[in-house]
XYZ file of C-alpha atoms in Angstrom:
609
model
C 0.325 0.021 -0.055
C 1.807 3.056 -1.313
C 1.976 6.320 1.201
C 3.437 8.632 -1.152
C 0.186 9.138 -3.302
C 0.084 12.993 -3.892
C -3.125 14.289 -2.970
C -2.019 17.928 -3.637
C -2.666 16.976 -7.515
C -5.879 17.268 -8.917
C -8.555 16.196 -9.146
C -7.270 14.150 -5.642
C -6.880 17.606 -4.068
C -10.659 17.841 -3.372
C -10.817 14.347 -1.571
C -11.706 14.424 2.326
C -9.859 12.009 4.751
C -12.117 9.062 4.320
C -11.993 9.379 0.543
C -8.110 9.726 0.715
C -8.012 6.065 2.768
C -10.237 4.638 0.220
C -7.652 5.510 -2.514
C -4.425 4.316 -0.414
C -6.428 1.199 0.629
C -7.153 0.327 -3.343
C -4.121 1.661 -5.307
C -1.714 -0.554 -6.836
C 1.462 0.022 -8.892
C 2.051 -0.688 -12.471
C 5.140 -0.558 -14.774
C 5.279 -0.195 -18.558
C 8.190 -0.242 -21.014
C 8.949 2.614 -23.410
C 6.481 2.179 -26.596
C 4.113 0.030 -24.632
C 0.625 0.549 -25.258
C -1.041 1.046 -22.102
C -4.315 1.484 -23.556
C -5.902 0.799 -27.086
C -8.779 2.025 -29.327
C -11.728 0.035 -28.422
C -10.435 -1.588 -25.463
C -12.620 -1.766 -22.170
C -11.027 0.102 -19.266
C -10.633 -1.227 -15.823
C -8.352 1.266 -14.234
C -7.697 5.075 -13.665
C -4.035 5.520 -14.177
C -1.885 8.238 -11.991
C 1.499 8.681 -13.467
C 4.403 8.505 -10.881
C 7.461 8.598 -13.411
C 7.648 8.888 -17.039
C 5.145 10.338 -19.949
C 2.406 9.018 -21.666
C 1.397 10.338 -25.147
C -2.457 10.144 -26.401
C -3.092 9.516 -30.034
C -6.344 10.186 -31.779
C -6.611 9.458 -35.542
C -2.879 9.056 -35.807
C -2.320 12.479 -34.294
C -0.803 13.274 -30.926
C -3.278 15.171 -28.605
C -1.811 15.049 -25.436
C 0.875 14.163 -23.148
C 0.696 13.317 -19.822
C 3.523 13.341 -17.131
C 4.155 12.868 -13.338
C 1.217 13.370 -11.474
C -1.172 13.268 -14.397
C -4.102 11.115 -14.424
C -5.971 9.334 -17.788
C -8.401 8.139 -19.157
C -11.374 9.515 -16.871
C -13.874 9.519 -19.451
C -12.782 6.147 -21.106
C -13.398 4.785 -18.069
C -16.953 6.126 -17.485
C -17.652 5.460 -21.231
C -16.898 1.952 -20.967
C -14.682 2.041 -24.174
C -11.142 3.805 -25.161
C -11.625 6.063 -27.876
C -7.604 7.042 -28.229
C -4.445 5.042 -27.761
C -1.939 5.521 -24.951
C 1.365 5.027 -25.652
C 4.526 5.114 -23.022
C 6.888 7.708 -24.329
C 9.751 6.087 -22.136
C 9.794 3.887 -19.042
C 6.543 4.502 -16.928
C 5.660 3.794 -13.332
C 1.961 4.513 -12.677
C -0.644 4.021 -9.785
C -3.785 2.316 -11.061
C -6.919 2.948 -9.657
C -9.775 -0.030 -9.808
C -13.129 1.436 -11.659
C -15.329 0.214 -8.711
C -13.035 2.779 -6.502
C -13.037 5.600 -9.046
C -17.129 4.954 -9.102
C -17.480 5.425 -5.599
C -15.434 8.443 -5.182
C -17.351 9.906 -8.067
C -20.672 8.865 -6.084
C -19.542 10.624 -2.993
C -17.746 13.716 -4.411
C -19.353 15.484 -7.328
C -16.450 17.856 -7.430
C -13.996 15.076 -8.243
C -16.106 13.811 -11.014
C -16.446 16.894 -12.518
C -12.730 17.395 -12.631
C -11.982 13.946 -13.704
C -13.805 13.751 -16.915
C -16.210 16.647 -17.412
C -15.953 19.219 -20.046
C -13.931 22.637 -19.718
C -16.844 24.554 -18.368
C -18.036 22.331 -15.623
C -14.718 21.697 -14.467
C -14.172 25.439 -14.217
C -17.472 25.611 -12.575
C -16.321 22.822 -10.099
C -13.258 25.037 -9.485
C -15.327 28.046 -8.650
C -17.047 26.042 -5.916
C -13.994 25.279 -4.255
C -12.764 28.957 -3.825
C -11.757 30.001 -0.687
C -14.138 31.892 1.692
C -12.152 35.273 1.232
C -13.401 35.674 -2.401
C -17.158 35.942 -1.302
C -16.733 39.267 -0.832
C -14.624 40.139 -4.275
C -16.081 42.075 -7.025
C -16.920 38.825 -9.183
C -19.364 37.325 -6.382
C -20.559 40.458 -4.500
C -23.943 41.283 -5.333
C -25.488 44.897 -5.217
C -27.534 44.044 -2.339
C -24.533 43.132 -0.392
C -23.133 46.440 -0.800
C -23.956 49.664 1.492
C -27.203 51.033 0.195
C -28.498 54.606 1.302
C -32.027 55.366 2.073
C -33.920 56.462 -0.759
C -36.002 59.601 -0.343
C -38.699 60.585 -2.466
C -40.708 63.818 -2.747
C -43.163 64.997 -5.143
C -42.573 67.236 -8.086
C -44.027 70.376 -6.753
C -41.903 70.340 -3.725
C -40.548 73.568 -3.478
C -36.512 73.992 -3.247
C -36.535 75.267 0.120
C -37.911 72.138 1.593
C -35.571 69.936 -0.691
C -32.592 72.005 0.906
C -34.128 71.168 4.289
C -34.251 67.411 3.305
C -30.667 67.281 2.498
C -29.512 68.969 5.664
C -31.698 66.608 7.905
C -31.249 63.346 6.378
C -27.582 64.050 5.318
C -28.032 63.341 1.936
C -27.002 64.683 -1.489
C -30.096 63.526 -3.518
C -33.826 62.738 -3.489
C -35.970 61.050 -6.235
C -38.895 63.024 -7.508
C -42.245 61.571 -8.409
C -44.131 63.285 -11.069
C -47.216 62.830 -13.295
C -47.129 63.836 -16.963
C -50.404 63.038 -18.865
C -51.747 60.808 -16.729
C -48.273 58.460 -16.427
C -46.236 58.651 -13.276
C -42.429 58.931 -13.620
C -39.589 59.188 -11.372
C -36.607 61.196 -11.658
C -33.378 62.436 -9.291
C -32.524 65.850 -8.280
C -29.061 66.235 -6.614
C -26.859 68.750 -4.857
C -25.128 69.504 -8.429
C -28.469 70.587 -9.623
C -29.019 72.677 -6.716
C -26.055 74.665 -7.054
C -26.980 75.406 -10.642
C -30.398 76.772 -9.397
C -28.737 79.008 -6.972
C -26.168 80.187 -9.729
C -29.289 80.899 -11.817
C -30.869 82.992 -8.771
C -33.905 81.014 -8.787
C -36.118 81.659 -5.504
C -35.957 78.411 -3.264
C -39.450 78.999 -1.769
C -41.494 79.311 -5.013
C -39.354 76.907 -7.386
C -40.866 73.555 -7.674
C -37.988 70.542 -7.971
C -39.562 68.802 -10.594
C -38.535 70.744 -13.785
C -35.195 70.718 -12.590
C -34.771 67.047 -12.176
C -33.372 64.587 -14.532
C -36.051 61.509 -15.391
C -33.710 59.473 -17.250
C -32.679 57.356 -14.155
C -29.673 55.157 -14.334
C -30.597 52.129 -12.327
C -29.239 48.566 -11.524
C -31.119 45.569 -9.835
C -30.287 44.208 -6.336
C -29.401 40.804 -7.766
C -26.768 42.348 -10.282
C -23.273 41.844 -9.479
C -21.417 44.856 -8.218
C -19.002 44.977 -11.320
C -21.653 45.599 -13.309
C -22.804 48.530 -11.182
C -19.407 49.959 -11.472
C -19.290 49.521 -14.912
C -22.525 51.091 -15.474
C -21.312 54.214 -13.368
C -18.237 54.349 -15.254
C -20.111 54.094 -18.818
C -22.682 57.001 -17.853
C -20.114 59.150 -15.966
C -22.451 59.147 -12.882
C -21.695 58.821 -9.021
C -24.437 57.206 -7.754
C -27.293 54.491 -9.502
C -30.709 54.024 -8.196
C -31.148 50.353 -6.828
C -34.481 48.329 -7.829
C -36.061 45.036 -6.692
C -38.010 44.480 -9.930
C -39.992 47.830 -10.188
C -39.542 48.890 -6.685
C -37.087 51.464 -5.382
C -34.899 49.793 -2.355
C -31.998 52.495 -2.176
C -29.192 54.668 -3.585
C -25.945 52.871 -4.371
C -23.110 55.590 -4.272
C -19.773 55.009 -6.188
C -17.708 55.871 -3.191
C -19.639 53.114 -1.399
C -18.995 50.746 -4.012
C -15.512 51.452 -4.264
C -14.807 51.253 -0.348
C -16.795 47.810 -0.433
C -13.953 46.251 -2.573
C -11.194 48.414 -2.092
C -11.147 50.116 0.903
C -10.754 53.340 -1.366
C -12.126 56.537 -1.236
C -10.452 57.999 -4.038
C -12.185 56.824 -7.437
C -10.045 56.507 -10.755
C -12.805 58.026 -12.879
C -13.100 61.288 -10.649
C -9.217 61.841 -11.071
C -9.675 61.064 -14.672
C -12.517 63.792 -15.055
C -10.526 66.243 -12.775
C -7.416 66.228 -14.906
C -6.563 69.529 -16.177
C -3.312 68.432 -17.840
C -1.956 65.187 -19.574
C 0.579 64.818 -16.495
C -2.501 64.501 -14.328
C -3.755 61.608 -15.977
C -0.713 59.673 -15.138
C -1.819 58.875 -11.862
C -4.955 57.322 -12.790
C -3.452 55.451 -15.567
C -1.204 53.821 -13.303
C -3.969 53.272 -10.531
C -5.934 51.149 -13.308
C -3.112 48.712 -13.382
C -2.809 48.633 -9.700
C -6.715 47.960 -9.485
C -6.311 45.151 -11.779
C -3.774 43.311 -9.722
C -6.223 43.796 -6.377
C -9.205 42.339 -8.433
C -7.109 39.809 -9.637
C -5.886 38.772 -5.901
C -9.414 38.665 -4.821
C -10.378 36.365 -7.054
C -12.743 38.482 -9.387
C -13.254 36.450 -12.839
C -11.251 37.850 -15.834
C -14.185 38.892 -17.787
C -15.174 41.104 -15.525
C -11.801 42.696 -15.146
C -11.720 43.285 -18.612
C -15.233 44.640 -18.825
C -14.240 47.475 -16.019
C -10.529 48.021 -17.743
C -12.164 48.684 -20.802
C -14.501 51.407 -19.315
C -11.596 53.019 -17.517
C -9.480 53.375 -20.369
C -12.231 54.536 -22.472
C -12.543 57.587 -20.132
C -8.954 58.021 -19.863
C -8.746 58.046 -23.772
C -11.506 60.427 -24.156
C -10.146 62.875 -21.523
C -6.728 62.597 -22.802
C -8.092 63.428 -26.567
C -10.520 66.029 -24.974
C -7.598 68.253 -23.571
C -5.793 67.868 -26.943
C -8.127 68.342 -29.608
C -9.792 71.774 -30.163
C -13.885 71.551 -29.927
C -14.076 71.862 -33.604
C -11.988 68.732 -34.108
C -13.970 66.859 -31.747
C -17.168 67.861 -33.210
C -15.947 66.518 -36.742
C -14.256 63.397 -36.040
C -14.394 60.211 -34.199
C -11.411 58.914 -32.383
C -11.462 55.022 -32.046
C -9.415 52.020 -30.587
C -9.063 48.430 -32.159
C -7.833 45.185 -31.574
C -8.245 43.634 -28.164
C -9.030 46.980 -26.609
C -11.749 47.819 -29.031
C -13.096 44.000 -28.277
C -12.833 44.944 -24.331
C -10.304 42.108 -24.033
C -7.470 44.046 -23.222
C -6.299 44.054 -19.628
C -3.083 44.816 -19.005
C -1.405 47.592 -21.198
C -0.541 46.481 -24.718
C 0.288 47.866 -27.904
C -2.231 50.705 -28.638
C -4.464 50.289 -31.858
C -6.264 53.482 -32.528
C -7.163 55.727 -35.738
C -9.226 58.789 -36.496
C -12.174 59.105 -38.932
C -12.825 62.718 -39.942
C -15.878 64.349 -41.858
C -15.256 64.948 -45.393
C -15.531 68.828 -45.041
C -13.010 69.021 -42.170
C -9.278 69.184 -43.503
C -6.452 67.036 -42.399
C -4.280 69.792 -41.783
C -1.179 70.893 -39.278
C -3.415 70.957 -36.490
C -4.920 67.437 -36.911
C -1.581 66.057 -37.648
C -0.115 67.978 -34.305
C -3.154 66.319 -32.341
C -2.676 62.713 -33.377
C 1.047 62.968 -32.689
C 0.473 64.397 -28.912
C -1.987 61.336 -28.334
C 0.263 58.812 -29.307
C 2.971 60.188 -27.085
C 0.622 60.750 -24.113
C -0.408 57.174 -24.469
C 2.869 56.019 -24.345
C 3.759 57.917 -21.625
C 0.885 56.468 -19.752
C 2.394 52.954 -20.195
C 0.937 51.765 -23.715
C 3.599 50.728 -25.978
C 3.906 51.986 -29.433
C 2.623 49.557 -32.233
C 5.067 47.780 -33.859
C 3.064 47.920 -37.200
C 2.485 51.824 -36.421
C -1.307 51.352 -36.195
C -1.731 54.444 -34.513
C -3.471 58.151 -35.161
C 0.129 59.581 -35.497
C 0.396 57.529 -38.645
C -1.138 59.002 -41.648
C -2.574 55.708 -42.871
C -4.897 55.645 -39.909
C -6.082 59.230 -39.786
C -8.446 59.724 -42.771
C -11.817 61.011 -43.824
C -14.921 58.961 -43.820
C -14.584 58.535 -47.713
C -10.896 58.024 -47.365
C -11.460 55.134 -44.593
C -14.478 53.602 -46.886
C -12.344 53.377 -49.840
C -9.419 51.947 -47.979
C -11.524 49.173 -46.578
C -13.205 48.407 -49.796
C -9.455 48.052 -50.997
C -8.703 45.452 -48.391
C -11.782 43.408 -49.139
C -12.011 43.731 -53.127
C -8.016 43.360 -53.582
C -6.963 41.131 -50.549
C -3.380 41.135 -49.487
C -1.811 39.584 -46.334
C -1.447 43.024 -45.025
C -4.638 44.267 -46.098
C -6.739 41.426 -44.268
C -4.574 41.854 -41.296
C -6.026 45.519 -41.262
C -9.332 44.707 -41.863
C -9.423 42.082 -39.091
C -7.906 44.931 -36.607
C -10.642 47.524 -38.234
C -13.512 45.099 -37.430
C -13.052 45.167 -33.771
C -12.880 48.956 -34.028
C -14.544 50.978 -30.857
C -15.436 54.737 -31.022
C -14.044 56.579 -28.041
C -14.764 60.175 -28.515
C -16.732 62.480 -31.103
C -19.204 61.305 -33.651
C -19.352 57.586 -33.614
C -21.987 57.527 -36.677
C -18.653 58.179 -38.799
C -17.081 54.688 -37.880
C -20.640 53.083 -37.994
C -20.725 54.370 -41.909
C -17.665 52.637 -42.708
C -18.347 49.459 -41.029
C -21.600 49.120 -42.923
C -20.289 49.491 -45.855
C -17.972 46.616 -45.174
C -20.939 44.433 -44.538
C -22.688 45.543 -47.532
C -19.755 44.305 -49.883
C -19.101 41.021 -47.959
C -22.455 39.659 -49.015
C -22.019 35.717 -49.696
C -18.236 36.062 -50.769
C -17.352 32.594 -49.860
C -14.024 32.976 -51.294
C -13.132 36.338 -49.677
C -14.510 34.791 -46.268
C -12.334 31.834 -46.398
C -9.271 33.947 -47.229
C -9.927 36.266 -44.298
C -10.712 33.047 -42.107
C -7.448 31.119 -43.134
C -5.614 33.302 -40.527
C -6.620 30.857 -37.682
C -3.458 28.734 -39.191
C -1.419 31.732 -39.015
C 0.592 30.160 -35.945
C 0.485 26.774 -36.968
C 4.244 26.499 -36.728
C 3.537 27.169 -32.774
C 4.227 23.079 -32.161
C 5.079 21.224 -29.035
C 2.444 22.660 -26.936
C 2.291 19.292 -25.026
C 5.983 18.893 -24.572
C 5.942 22.483 -23.024
C 2.981 21.614 -20.860
C 4.902 18.780 -19.561
C 8.582 19.323 -20.678
C 10.750 16.363 -21.098
C 13.775 18.715 -20.175
C 15.153 21.589 -21.175
C 15.877 25.385 -20.484
C 13.121 27.182 -18.718
C 12.689 29.334 -22.147
C 11.775 25.971 -23.675
C 8.991 25.484 -21.058
C 7.345 28.841 -22.344
C 4.075 29.157 -24.480
C 3.074 32.231 -26.208
C -0.885 32.164 -25.130
C -1.888 34.368 -27.895
C -0.490 32.202 -30.701
C -1.596 28.791 -28.764
C -5.071 29.788 -28.435
C -6.448 33.109 -28.228
C -6.050 34.459 -31.790
C -7.436 31.324 -33.205
C -10.858 31.750 -31.282
C -10.635 35.842 -31.699
C -9.900 35.536 -35.221
C -12.271 32.611 -35.948
C -15.075 34.271 -34.243
C -14.358 37.325 -36.060
C -14.727 35.754 -39.248
C -18.205 34.491 -38.595
C -19.372 37.723 -37.238
C -18.350 39.413 -40.803
C -19.927 36.547 -42.706
C -23.402 37.325 -40.773
C -22.889 41.052 -40.181
C -23.173 40.773 -36.500
C -22.026 44.348 -34.938
C -20.733 43.032 -31.495
C -17.350 43.780 -31.022
C -16.767 41.559 -28.090
C -15.621 37.832 -28.732
C -17.930 36.555 -25.994
C -21.220 38.792 -27.516
C -20.303 37.231 -30.959
C -20.334 34.261 -29.824
C -23.694 34.343 -28.012
C -25.273 36.050 -31.097
C -23.780 33.514 -33.114
C -25.720 30.607 -31.016
C -28.483 32.831 -30.902
C -28.748 32.703 -34.739
C -28.186 29.248 -35.005
C -24.619 29.573 -36.427
C -22.867 28.210 -33.667
C -23.984 25.166 -31.438
C -24.541 26.119 -27.928
C -22.137 23.459 -26.311
C -19.194 24.405 -28.674
C -20.096 28.312 -27.969
C -19.731 27.719 -24.040
C -16.563 25.489 -24.493
C -15.024 28.342 -26.806
C -16.145 31.109 -24.272
C -14.602 29.115 -21.298
C -11.469 28.388 -23.429
C -11.082 32.010 -24.060
C -11.582 32.985 -20.560
C -9.150 30.465 -19.159
C -6.328 31.597 -21.693
C -7.111 35.294 -20.852
C -6.547 34.279 -16.893
C -3.764 32.531 -17.551
C -2.032 35.415 -19.609
C -3.068 38.008 -17.040
C -1.723 35.965 -14.319
C 1.757 35.531 -15.895
C 1.800 39.341 -16.907
C 0.952 40.375 -13.422
C 3.860 38.234 -12.205
C 6.141 39.686 -14.647
C 5.239 43.389 -13.719
C 5.789 42.377 -10.032
C 9.468 41.050 -10.760
C 9.958 44.444 -12.933
C 9.855 42.349 -16.163
C 8.354 43.438 -19.603
C 4.815 41.954 -20.103
C 5.505 39.233 -22.977
C 2.398 37.340 -22.992
C 4.130 34.172 -22.463
C 3.421 31.484 -19.795
C 5.911 29.252 -18.320
C 4.390 26.099 -18.089
C 6.787 24.716 -15.591
C 5.340 27.191 -13.029
C 1.746 25.848 -13.422
C -0.054 23.584 -11.115
C -1.078 20.038 -12.211
C -4.671 21.513 -12.416
C -3.576 24.357 -14.497
C -1.821 22.218 -16.872
C -4.607 19.598 -16.905
C -7.009 22.970 -17.790
C -4.763 24.366 -20.375
C -4.262 20.793 -22.042
C -8.452 20.809 -22.222
C -8.517 24.502 -23.331
C -6.269 23.633 -26.211
C -8.309 20.710 -27.103
C -10.947 23.150 -27.471
C -9.117 25.206 -29.519
C -8.505 22.212 -31.706
C -11.945 21.333 -32.113
C -12.884 24.929 -32.835
C -10.358 24.997 -35.629
C -11.782 21.880 -37.175
C -15.010 23.221 -36.938
C -13.800 26.583 -38.849
C -11.857 24.205 -41.703
C -15.374 22.582 -42.402
C -17.500 25.795 -42.274
C -15.495 27.702 -44.547
C -13.918 25.087 -46.317
C -10.511 26.074 -45.630
C -9.017 23.073 -47.032
C -10.086 23.653 -50.558
C -9.722 27.635 -50.497
């Protein structure tokens, strides 16, 4: 009876003492020589194998799909199915624990998490892991609900109430706002009157005792539901540039959530990044909130906030940062006659840590691209570099004349990318399709995108040419060896996460979104739209979303570690530093990527393009 069984490795790390005793009492040791077939296609499996020494390769349809090393187990899925679907061959001398099927069944019956981690699909594995998170995460932004934060009481007054009475309420209840109930045309509506509006009334010298609060109130209430997550409430505040939201329980008002209370709840901070952005008078003033965004990312990640939620918040904060930067640089006339936009991962809302900036500027036909425009664009790019956003190696930035044009110029250029496709043109098209307006007249960008959709109709050859970029990094081989290295320097253990999976997911979904005229920018929203329109199965869509999030999580985790040690963020993940569970999840994720690429090859007929 072996006593050295490693219960810290997944999925055995979720077992209790009684279940661990069952494993110790039941496990045996098996030995296999190099090249020996451990499990063959069609065989009936009788044991679960847990490697002690050596490596095992898994083959399906003659192709290697996985490599297993010490502390890894296989093949739980075949054990449950009763039939082996692949071939498992010892890559070298192998010593392994083997656990009888009856014992495995008993463990699964008693411990649902063990079963999920052993043979479930990627999304179920991640859900099982989420259930095992430490108790401290219950207060993190990813799990906390609006109802859990401090809600201030909502005071309601009639629209006919005079300003003097409202001021008395402000004083007696120590509040800075009241909700205003009005009736227009027989329909009741609810608005809000704040201390800021009161200041404007005083400056306008309105008589306090005879001026009704109703006409001065704002009836476009920004609301959230009590069961919404706090990150959604924060994102809503940032998006609408407000400092409070009205909290509803269905159609009933239950309180007011102030931004200062929300930030205090998640970060014990009374200073708001957005306030510093809005209050900035110079570009130098913006460097502090730009740095604080990175600090917030680290805080949220340590607290267990899900990577998709972090990305959403970062997109909103960066939008405000870029918008304020452009406002401090450009003249009011330039602001009115142009559209500043971001592209790539920033445009999709999937950039978390600062990476290469991708941005452009569209101008109305009548507005000249003169020296003022050139100066402002150069200053904007330089400002972003000073904030920590590196210069784009491909010069896809507003300081490049190729990315600041009139709406007609951009329409003509994108038309050329489509009708006369070249590798560079298709790359530019891919980047541009993720464009998201930051400041100015967003309809200019919408007009250019609409022209692209109008040209793409049923052009299967062009779509196939565009989609074929998913194979751009096919030379990024040896993933499995890097996940469980057979030896070598640490540099050989690194996997570029973007090349290994993120790009194939993002670009494959982007190609399908272009084909189906889907306007959504984020990869997840595009997937949801494709599933809704029956262009992608729900199961594959969910797996691809979970795969994307897992890859983003690993990339963020690695990037934060690089920042903490003063290194440049590379996008690489050192597989030798991953836990057995993380390696297991990464292997599952790359299998999802592989399955998705097979689907894309069939969908766009890439093998015949």
